[in-house]
Short mmCIF file of C-alpha atoms in Angstrom, two decimals:
data_model
loop_
_atom_site.label_atom_id
_atom_site.label_comp_id
_atom_site.label_asym_id
_atom_site.label_seq_id
_atom_site.Cartn_x
_atom_site.Cartn_y
_atom_site.Cartn_z
CA MET A 1 0.21 -0.17 0.40
CA TYR A 2 2.64 2.68 0.77
CA ASP A 3 5.89 0.30 -1.07
CA VAL A 4 9.17 2.17 0.26
CA SER A 5 11.65 -0.66 -0.99
CA ALA A 6 12.80 0.83 -3.73
CA ALA A 7 14.96 3.31 -1.22
CA SER A 8 18.47 1.62 0.57
CA ALA A 9 17.06 0.72 3.91
CA THR A 10 21.51 0.58 4.60
CA TYR A 11 22.56 2.50 7.67
CA SER A 12 25.34 3.26 9.88
CA GLY A 13 26.16 5.00 13.28
CA PRO A 14 25.34 8.43 13.08
CA ASP A 15 21.46 6.45 11.51
CA ILE A 16 20.80 4.76 14.69
CA LEU A 17 21.56 7.88 16.43
CA ALA A 18 18.89 9.69 14.56
CA VAL A 19 16.49 6.34 15.27
CA LEU A 20 16.80 6.56 18.53
CA PHE A 21 16.14 10.33 18.48
CA LEU A 22 13.17 9.55 17.14
CA GLY A 23 12.34 6.46 19.61
CA ILE A 24 12.42 9.15 22.26
CA LEU A 25 10.38 11.54 20.05
CA GLY A 26 7.71 9.34 19.68
CA GLY A 27 7.15 8.34 23.13
CA ILE A 28 7.16 12.12 24.49
CA PHE A 29 4.77 13.22 21.89
CA GLY A 30 2.47 9.69 21.91
CA SER A 31 2.09 10.18 26.33
CA ILE A 32 1.25 13.73 25.55
CA TYR A 33 -1.04 12.35 22.54
CA ASN A 34 -2.18 10.10 25.23
CA TYR A 35 -3.07 12.31 28.24
CA LEU A 36 -5.10 15.31 25.48
CA VAL A 37 -7.13 13.03 24.20
CA ASP A 38 -8.44 11.41 27.58
CA LYS A 39 -9.18 14.59 29.26
CA VAL A 40 -11.01 15.97 25.67
CA ILE A 41 -12.81 12.65 25.53
CA ARG A 42 -14.22 13.32 29.15
CA THR A 43 -14.91 16.80 28.04
CA TYR A 44 -17.09 15.19 25.37
CA SER A 45 -18.70 12.67 27.72
CA ILE A 46 -20.04 15.79 29.25
CA ILE A 47 -21.40 17.59 26.23
CA HIS A 48 -22.91 14.42 24.92
CA GLU A 49 -25.13 13.99 27.66
CA LYS A 50 -26.82 17.74 26.97
CA GLY A 51 -28.96 15.64 24.28
CA ALA A 52 -28.89 14.90 20.50
CA ALA A 53 -28.78 19.02 19.27
CA ALA A 54 -25.01 19.70 21.71
CA LYS A 55 -23.88 16.39 19.74
CA ILE A 56 -24.62 17.82 16.16
CA LEU A 57 -23.12 21.10 16.71
CA LEU A 58 -20.00 19.81 18.09
CA VAL A 59 -19.61 17.72 15.36
CA ILE A 60 -20.39 20.78 12.92
CA THR A 61 -18.00 22.99 14.95
CA ILE A 62 -14.90 20.44 14.20
CA ALA A 63 -15.83 19.98 10.69
CA LEU A 64 -15.47 23.83 10.15
CA LEU A 65 -12.52 24.05 12.00
CA THR A 66 -11.07 20.65 9.93
CA SER A 67 -12.14 23.09 6.46
CA CYS A 68 -10.60 26.09 8.00
CA LEU A 69 -7.02 24.36 8.74
CA SER A 70 -7.24 22.67 5.87
CA TYR A 71 -8.08 25.15 3.43
CA GLY A 72 -6.45 28.33 4.93
CA LEU A 73 -3.10 26.93 5.84
CA PRO A 74 -2.22 26.66 2.54
CA TRP A 75 -2.51 29.73 1.44
CA PHE A 76 0.19 30.67 3.51
CA ALA A 77 2.98 28.50 2.17
CA GLU A 78 5.20 29.42 -0.16
CA CYS A 79 4.79 27.74 -3.59
CA GLN A 80 8.15 25.53 -5.09
CA ALA A 81 9.77 24.85 -8.55
CA CYS A 82 8.42 21.63 -9.80
CA PRO A 83 11.03 19.09 -10.09
CA THR A 84 12.91 18.57 -13.40
CA ASP A 85 12.28 14.96 -13.73
CA GLU A 86 10.34 14.84 -17.13
CA SER A 87 8.38 11.52 -15.67
CA VAL A 88 7.36 13.59 -12.59
CA SER A 89 3.65 14.74 -13.68
CA CYS A 90 3.87 18.43 -11.94
CA PRO A 91 1.37 20.10 -11.22
CA SER A 92 -0.24 16.90 -10.36
CA VAL A 93 -3.43 16.41 -12.31
CA GLY A 94 -6.84 15.04 -10.51
CA GLN A 95 -7.02 14.63 -6.73
CA SER A 96 -4.51 12.79 -6.04
CA GLY A 97 -0.68 12.97 -6.09
CA ASN A 98 2.56 15.25 -4.53
CA TYR A 99 2.25 18.39 -6.39
CA LYS A 100 -1.05 20.50 -5.76
CA SER A 101 -0.84 23.58 -7.79
CA PHE A 102 -2.62 25.41 -4.90
CA ASN A 103 -2.59 29.04 -5.76
CA CYS A 104 0.58 28.85 -7.33
CA PRO A 105 1.72 29.75 -11.10
CA SER A 106 2.09 27.67 -14.05
CA GLY A 107 5.69 25.20 -12.98
CA TYR A 108 5.31 25.52 -9.39
CA TYR A 109 3.71 23.44 -6.46
CA ASN A 110 2.21 24.01 -3.05
CA ASP A 111 3.66 21.35 -0.84
CA LEU A 112 1.30 22.26 2.23
CA ALA A 113 -1.53 21.84 0.15
CA SER A 114 -0.21 18.45 -1.48
CA LEU A 115 -0.22 17.18 2.45
CA PHE A 116 -4.20 18.89 3.57
CA LEU A 117 -5.94 18.55 0.04
CA ASN A 118 -5.82 15.24 -0.01
CA THR A 119 -6.97 12.17 1.37
CA ASN A 120 -5.01 10.80 4.31
CA ASP A 121 -3.87 7.69 2.34
CA ASP A 122 -2.62 9.96 -0.06
CA ALA A 123 -0.80 12.27 2.23
CA ILE A 124 0.85 9.26 3.96
CA ARG A 125 1.72 8.10 0.28
CA ASN A 126 3.50 11.30 -0.76
CA LEU A 127 5.14 11.81 3.21
CA PHE A 128 6.70 7.86 2.65
CA SER A 129 7.51 8.43 -0.73
CA THR A 130 11.43 7.75 -1.69
CA SER A 131 14.32 9.69 -3.45
CA THR A 132 12.17 12.87 -3.21
CA THR A 133 14.55 14.57 -0.46
CA LYS A 134 13.46 18.24 -0.96
CA GLU A 135 9.49 18.15 -2.15
CA PHE A 136 8.72 19.40 1.66
CA HIS A 137 9.82 22.84 2.93
CA ILE A 138 10.62 22.16 6.37
CA SER A 139 8.15 24.42 7.39
CA SER A 140 5.07 22.79 5.53
CA LEU A 141 6.41 20.14 7.47
CA PHE A 142 6.25 21.61 10.85
CA ILE A 143 2.79 23.13 10.13
CA PHE A 144 1.07 20.43 8.44
CA PHE A 145 2.03 18.09 12.03
CA ALA A 146 0.66 20.41 14.28
CA ALA A 147 -2.37 20.66 12.69
CA VAL A 148 -2.75 16.79 12.43
CA TYR A 149 -1.50 16.56 15.97
CA PHE A 150 -4.35 19.01 17.09
CA LEU A 151 -6.95 18.22 14.82
CA GLY A 152 -6.67 14.02 15.72
CA ILE A 153 -6.82 14.68 19.49
CA ILE A 154 -9.97 16.67 19.55
CA THR A 155 -11.67 15.15 16.34
CA TYR A 156 -11.35 11.57 18.48
CA GLY A 157 -14.57 10.87 20.41
CA ILE A 158 -17.47 13.07 18.70
CA ALA A 159 -20.46 11.84 16.72
CA ILE A 160 -18.67 10.27 13.81
CA PRO A 161 -17.38 6.88 12.37
CA SER A 162 -13.59 8.02 13.63
CA GLY A 163 -10.78 6.40 14.60
CA LEU A 164 -6.90 6.41 15.72
CA PHE A 165 -5.52 4.88 13.66
CA ILE A 166 -4.66 6.44 10.42
CA PRO A 167 -4.25 9.51 12.10
CA VAL A 168 -1.89 8.98 14.15
CA ILE A 169 0.49 7.28 11.51
CA LEU A 170 0.18 11.02 9.65
CA ALA A 171 1.25 12.83 11.97
CA GLY A 172 4.26 9.91 12.70
CA ALA A 173 5.04 10.55 9.45
CA CYS A 174 4.97 14.02 9.11
CA TYR A 175 7.70 14.53 11.92
CA GLY A 176 9.51 11.46 10.99
CA ARG A 177 10.10 13.26 7.61
CA LEU A 178 10.85 16.37 9.98
CA VAL A 179 13.38 14.82 11.25
CA GLY A 180 15.03 13.56 8.68
CA ARG A 181 15.82 16.39 7.22
CA LEU A 182 16.91 17.99 10.32
CA PHE A 183 19.26 15.00 9.73
CA GLU A 184 19.86 15.18 6.63
CA SER A 185 23.84 16.12 6.19
CA ILE A 186 24.91 13.50 9.01
CA SER A 187 22.50 11.00 7.63
CA THR A 188 22.11 8.12 4.77
CA LEU A 189 18.76 7.01 5.55
CA ASP A 190 16.05 8.30 2.81
CA THR A 191 13.53 10.67 4.41
CA GLY A 192 10.87 8.22 2.91
CA LEU A 193 12.15 5.68 5.03
CA PHE A 194 12.72 8.46 8.33
CA ALA A 195 8.52 8.81 7.99
CA LEU A 196 7.76 5.23 8.50
CA LEU A 197 10.35 5.45 11.05
CA GLY A 198 8.28 8.73 12.15
CA ALA A 199 5.02 6.75 12.05
CA ALA A 200 6.29 3.51 13.93
CA SER A 201 7.52 5.80 17.06
CA PHE A 202 4.56 7.81 17.34
CA LEU A 203 2.19 4.30 16.88
CA GLY A 204 4.69 2.81 19.73
CA GLY A 205 3.88 6.00 21.90
CA THR A 206 0.54 6.63 22.11
CA MET A 207 -0.63 2.74 21.43
CA ARG A 208 1.87 0.44 23.21
CA MET A 209 1.90 -2.45 21.05
CA THR A 210 5.26 -3.84 19.34
CA VAL A 211 4.77 -7.18 17.92
CA SER A 212 1.17 -6.64 15.42
CA LEU A 213 2.55 -2.68 14.96
CA CYS A 214 5.72 -4.38 13.71
CA ILE A 215 4.09 -6.94 11.43
CA ILE A 216 1.54 -4.25 10.73
CA LEU A 217 3.82 -1.93 8.87
CA LEU A 218 6.00 -4.20 6.83
CA GLU A 219 3.02 -5.54 5.03
CA LEU A 220 2.32 -1.95 4.48
CA THR A 221 5.26 -0.92 3.31
CA ASN A 222 6.85 -4.20 1.89
CA ASP A 223 10.86 -3.31 3.31
CA LEU A 224 11.77 -6.15 5.38
CA LEU A 225 15.19 -4.75 5.31
CA LEU A 226 13.94 -1.87 7.42
CA LEU A 227 12.78 -4.55 10.29
CA PRO A 228 15.50 -3.93 12.80
CA LEU A 229 15.22 -0.09 12.88
CA VAL A 230 11.71 -0.45 12.98
CA MET A 231 11.81 -3.25 16.02
CA LEU A 232 13.74 -0.85 17.90
CA VAL A 233 12.09 2.75 16.88
CA LEU A 234 8.34 0.36 18.68
CA LEU A 235 10.93 -0.50 21.72
CA ILE A 236 12.32 2.62 22.62
CA SER A 237 9.06 4.59 22.04
CA LYS A 238 7.27 2.54 24.08
CA THR A 239 9.54 2.28 26.69
CA VAL A 240 9.29 5.95 27.09
CA ALA A 241 5.60 6.47 27.06
CA ASP A 242 5.19 3.65 29.40
CA ASN A 243 6.94 6.12 32.41
CA PHE A 244 4.38 8.86 31.61
CA ASN A 245 0.94 7.40 31.29
CA LYS A 246 -0.79 4.33 29.63
CA GLY A 247 -1.57 3.03 25.88
CA ILE A 248 -4.51 5.13 23.97
CA TYR A 249 -6.77 1.75 23.92
CA ASP A 250 -6.26 1.41 27.77
CA GLN A 251 -7.02 4.99 28.67
CA ILE A 252 -10.04 4.50 26.59
CA VAL A 253 -11.56 1.36 28.24
CA LYS A 254 -10.82 3.13 31.79
CA ILE A 255 -13.18 5.87 30.44
CA LYS A 256 -16.03 3.84 29.27
CA GLY A 257 -15.90 1.90 32.17
CA LEU A 258 -16.10 -1.10 30.55
CA PRO A 259 -14.67 -4.28 33.46
CA TYR A 260 -11.72 -5.19 31.20
CA LEU A 261 -9.55 -7.64 33.96
CA GLU A 262 -5.33 -7.15 33.03
CA ALA A 263 -3.88 -11.08 32.20
CA HIS A 264 -1.89 -10.78 35.51
CA ALA A 265 -3.65 -10.26 38.95
CA GLU A 266 -2.88 -7.43 41.17
CA PRO A 267 -0.08 -7.50 44.14
CA TYR A 268 -2.62 -6.35 46.71
CA MET A 269 -5.30 -9.45 45.97
CA ARG A 270 -2.73 -11.73 47.08
CA HIS A 271 -3.27 -10.82 50.45
CA LEU A 272 -7.79 -10.83 50.16
CA VAL A 273 -9.60 -14.01 49.61
CA THR A 274 -12.80 -14.49 47.42
CA SER A 275 -15.28 -13.70 50.28
CA ASP A 276 -13.77 -10.25 50.89
CA VAL A 277 -14.95 -9.17 47.93
CA VAL A 278 -18.13 -10.40 46.76
CA SER A 279 -20.84 -8.20 46.12
CA GLY A 280 -24.73 -8.76 47.20
CA PRO A 281 -27.20 -9.08 47.79
CA LEU A 282 -27.94 -12.74 47.19
CA VAL A 283 -30.85 -13.41 44.98
CA THR A 284 -31.21 -17.39 44.73
CA PHE A 285 -34.18 -19.36 43.29
CA SER A 286 -36.06 -22.64 44.62
CA GLY A 287 -35.92 -25.10 42.22
CA ILE A 288 -39.18 -25.39 41.82
CA GLU A 289 -40.19 -21.91 42.09
CA LYS A 290 -43.09 -19.49 41.82
CA VAL A 291 -43.59 -16.89 38.87
CA GLY A 292 -44.19 -14.24 41.22
CA ARG A 293 -41.01 -14.58 42.66
CA ILE A 294 -39.16 -14.97 40.08
CA LEU A 295 -40.62 -12.00 38.28
CA ASP A 296 -39.86 -10.10 41.28
CA ALA A 297 -36.28 -10.34 41.07
CA LEU A 298 -36.35 -9.88 37.68
CA ARG A 299 -37.93 -6.41 38.14
CA THR A 300 -35.56 -5.24 41.09
CA THR A 301 -32.41 -6.63 40.14
CA GLY A 302 -30.18 -6.35 37.08
CA HIS A 303 -28.11 -9.73 38.02
CA ASN A 304 -27.80 -12.12 35.08
CA GLY A 305 -27.46 -15.47 36.57
CA PHE A 306 -29.02 -16.93 40.10
CA PRO A 307 -28.45 -19.60 42.01
CA VAL A 308 -30.98 -21.98 42.04
CA ILE A 309 -31.20 -24.04 45.52
CA ASP A 310 -33.32 -27.35 45.92
CA GLU A 311 -34.46 -27.89 49.29
CA PRO A 312 -36.52 -31.03 50.66
CA PRO A 313 -38.67 -32.30 49.96
CA PHE A 314 -36.67 -32.53 46.90
CA SER A 315 -33.48 -33.37 48.33
CA ASP A 316 -32.47 -34.63 51.49
CA ALA A 317 -30.75 -30.99 52.87
CA PRO A 318 -30.42 -27.44 51.36
CA GLU A 319 -27.71 -27.99 47.81
CA LEU A 320 -26.54 -26.07 44.81
CA CYS A 321 -28.13 -27.16 42.01
CA GLY A 322 -26.57 -25.03 39.49
CA LEU A 323 -27.16 -21.82 37.73
CA VAL A 324 -29.54 -19.84 35.53
CA LEU A 325 -29.74 -17.08 33.04
CA ARG A 326 -31.72 -14.11 33.00
CA SER A 327 -32.79 -14.33 29.14
CA HIS A 328 -33.24 -18.83 29.67
CA LEU A 329 -36.17 -17.28 32.46
CA LEU A 330 -37.18 -14.79 30.42
CA ILE A 331 -38.00 -17.69 27.73
CA LEU A 332 -39.61 -20.07 29.97
CA LEU A 333 -41.76 -17.35 31.34
CA LYS A 334 -43.49 -16.35 27.95
CA GLY A 335 -43.73 -20.58 27.34
CA LYS A 336 -46.17 -20.48 30.74
CA ILE A 337 -45.25 -24.12 31.50
CA PHE A 338 -46.64 -22.76 34.96
CA SER A 339 -48.17 -25.82 37.11
CA THR A 340 -50.97 -25.08 40.60
CA ASP A 341 -49.31 -27.06 42.93
CA ARG A 342 -45.23 -27.71 43.64
CA VAL A 343 -44.49 -30.66 41.72
CA VAL A 344 -41.46 -31.26 39.12
CA CYS A 345 -42.56 -31.10 35.68
CA GLY A 346 -39.41 -31.16 33.49
CA ALA A 347 -40.18 -33.54 30.89
CA GLU A 348 -42.80 -31.47 30.19
CA ILE A 349 -40.52 -28.35 29.24
CA LEU A 350 -38.01 -30.89 27.69
CA HIS A 351 -40.97 -31.88 25.16
CA ARG A 352 -41.71 -27.94 24.49
CA PHE A 353 -38.85 -26.32 24.03
CA ALA A 354 -35.87 -27.44 21.88
CA ALA A 355 -32.23 -26.39 22.68
CA PHE A 356 -31.97 -23.41 19.94
CA ASP A 357 -34.88 -21.86 21.88
CA PHE A 358 -32.41 -21.44 24.44
CA ALA A 359 -29.42 -20.19 21.89
CA LYS A 360 -27.94 -16.98 22.33
CA ALA A 361 -30.08 -14.47 20.45
CA GLY A 362 -28.84 -11.87 17.78
CA SER A 363 -28.32 -8.21 18.45
CA GLY A 364 -31.50 -6.36 19.95
CA LYS A 365 -33.66 -9.43 19.35
CA GLY A 366 -34.17 -11.32 22.89
CA ILE A 367 -36.90 -11.57 24.79
CA LYS A 368 -37.28 -8.56 27.49
CA LEU A 369 -38.93 -8.70 30.41
CA GLU A 370 -42.14 -6.07 29.07
CA ASP A 371 -42.52 -8.71 26.20
CA LEU A 372 -43.96 -11.10 29.47
CA ASP A 373 -47.86 -11.50 29.51
CA ILE A 374 -47.85 -12.83 32.92
CA GLU A 375 -51.76 -13.02 34.01
CA GLU A 376 -52.63 -12.32 37.72
CA GLU A 377 -53.69 -15.37 38.84
CA GLU A 378 -50.46 -17.03 37.21
CA MET A 379 -48.20 -14.83 40.02
CA ASP A 380 -48.77 -17.73 42.76
CA MET A 381 -47.88 -20.82 40.25
CA TYR A 382 -44.79 -22.50 40.03
CA VAL A 383 -42.46 -23.36 37.58
CA ASP A 384 -39.78 -25.80 37.33
CA LEU A 385 -36.57 -24.49 36.66
CA HIS A 386 -34.04 -27.42 36.53
CA PRO A 387 -34.54 -27.94 32.90
CA ILE A 388 -32.83 -24.68 32.09
CA THR A 389 -30.43 -25.03 35.46
CA ASN A 390 -26.73 -25.45 34.38
CA ALA A 391 -25.68 -27.93 36.97
CA SER A 392 -22.36 -27.36 36.63
CA PRO A 393 -21.16 -24.17 37.59
CA TYR A 394 -17.65 -23.59 38.02
CA THR A 395 -17.31 -22.79 41.77
CA VAL A 396 -13.88 -21.94 44.23
CA VAL A 397 -14.53 -22.47 48.41
CA GLU A 398 -15.00 -19.17 50.18
CA THR A 399 -11.31 -18.67 51.27
CA MET A 400 -9.33 -19.32 47.58
CA SER A 401 -7.11 -16.77 47.03
CA LEU A 402 -8.42 -13.39 45.36
CA ALA A 403 -5.18 -13.74 42.71
CA LYS A 404 -6.06 -17.21 41.66
CA ALA A 405 -10.04 -16.56 41.36
CA ALA A 406 -8.95 -13.48 39.07
CA ILE A 407 -6.94 -15.41 36.74
CA LEU A 408 -8.96 -18.24 37.17
CA PHE A 409 -11.95 -16.17 36.15
CA ARG A 410 -10.09 -14.24 33.32
CA GLN A 411 -8.79 -17.58 31.78
CA LEU A 412 -11.76 -19.66 31.85
CA GLY A 413 -13.71 -16.36 30.37
CA LEU A 414 -16.31 -16.45 33.10
CA ARG A 415 -19.45 -14.62 33.55
CA HIS A 416 -19.95 -15.95 36.66
CA LEU A 417 -18.14 -17.81 39.71
CA CYS A 418 -20.19 -19.23 42.39
CA LEU A 419 -18.64 -19.10 46.54
CA VAL A 420 -19.32 -21.97 48.45
CA PRO A 421 -18.98 -22.09 52.10
CA LYS A 422 -15.41 -24.05 53.26
CA SER A 423 -17.73 -25.51 56.30
CA GLN A 424 -20.83 -27.76 56.82
CA GLY A 425 -23.95 -26.26 57.99
CA ARG A 426 -24.69 -23.02 56.59
CA PRO A 427 -26.33 -22.16 53.12
CA PRO A 428 -24.92 -24.38 50.23
CA ILE A 429 -24.16 -20.76 48.39
CA VAL A 430 -21.84 -17.79 50.03
CA GLY A 431 -22.53 -15.41 46.70
CA ILE A 432 -21.17 -15.21 42.96
CA LEU A 433 -18.27 -13.03 41.77
CA THR A 434 -18.65 -11.61 38.60
CA ARG A 435 -16.58 -9.51 36.41
CA HIS A 436 -16.84 -6.23 38.66
CA ASP A 437 -15.97 -8.29 41.97
CA PHE A 438 -12.39 -7.98 40.27
CA MET A 439 -12.04 -4.33 39.14
CA PRO A 440 -9.39 -2.61 40.84
CA GLU A 441 -12.17 0.13 41.71
CA HIS A 442 -14.41 -2.29 43.74
CA ILE A 443 -11.29 -3.54 45.91
CA LEU A 444 -9.86 -0.80 46.89
CA GLY A 445 -13.56 0.80 47.72
CA LEU A 446 -13.73 -1.81 50.07
CA TYR A 447 -10.50 -2.12 51.43
CA PRO A 448 -8.64 1.77 50.99
CA HIS A 449 -5.65 1.00 53.25
CA ILE A 450 -4.45 -1.49 50.39
CA LYS A 451 -2.02 0.21 48.42
CA ALA A 452 -2.55 -0.52 44.45
CA HIS A 453 0.67 -0.42 43.53
#
């Protein structure tokens, strides 16, 4: 897509120094970028709460500002003479190309317009272009970088389908080429390769990914010889940026409040057991439960799973039968297979429903509580939950280390983890651990004296 394999990728000591400088610069710029994006997204969240009109007004404002900068800044750029190479079309004909004749006489081109008045893909291709050292003036590269850096920060988070990957590549390629121009007296690397390394450094400084970004960039540019330098600049930029804040995607996950579990348990979890953090109230159902009680629990709680307890005369003593899901309860109640007496009627339920009926519905197609039409006289009737109960839920003892439970929860991809008592003579279930119970905010809120680090 952005082939730079035609340029020579040989490098020496001064080139390594330039790459080290790029990596440090990318880490600093990336951490600042992440910090500012975090603040902007939080501000936009407040604006979005004011309604659709505020969202539209914000989009219009950003769009007008982007248009003014993209069209206005090239007016201040000086026109440059077209290259003498006859194989090059200058000025460019059509919507893309390296040489835009914006506000310039014949035989001249506007380098800033070649970046602003192009698609992002073409602008990146122009910056990655090799054997074109003097194509973009240093001042034009600086202006374009400042504008793209600023617009990338304020654009992400508004109500439009936008992303971070391409704007980050564009800004990184711009300051990479700028560094290449500054180091051209001591470095033998092409400025197009500097643009690639700049894009890699900024990606590493913002997104903090290494292997995947390395592969993506090599696939985009088709230059395997540049692999050592790309790896070096990614590692340096990531290391520098990690000293200031987290990656941009980690910050966005935190802003949105998504309960993301890290791969490793936090150190303070080793000092706690599972029963220390389990939250309530615990809502349980009998194996054969009243319809009215199920409806009341579904209305008053947001729980997705409910423990099912078998009691005499259906068992010798109270015991954990399993776990039933909210979605399955809704399907069962909609089928209205009720009985006036507390009796087992699982065979009728199995005959009435197929396994496919309880499969996970597509987006927005599941049964909702409002869809149920339960008559008043049906509230006192009973329904058998055994056929839809998961009889083998994952359980751990209440004294299990919270760190071990967190690793188990994540590795198995669980949504519920049942806690059972250590000693006999107690209720068969202590509580249910969900993803929320493993969140640092929840744990440190319960035990503020525990240090997070």
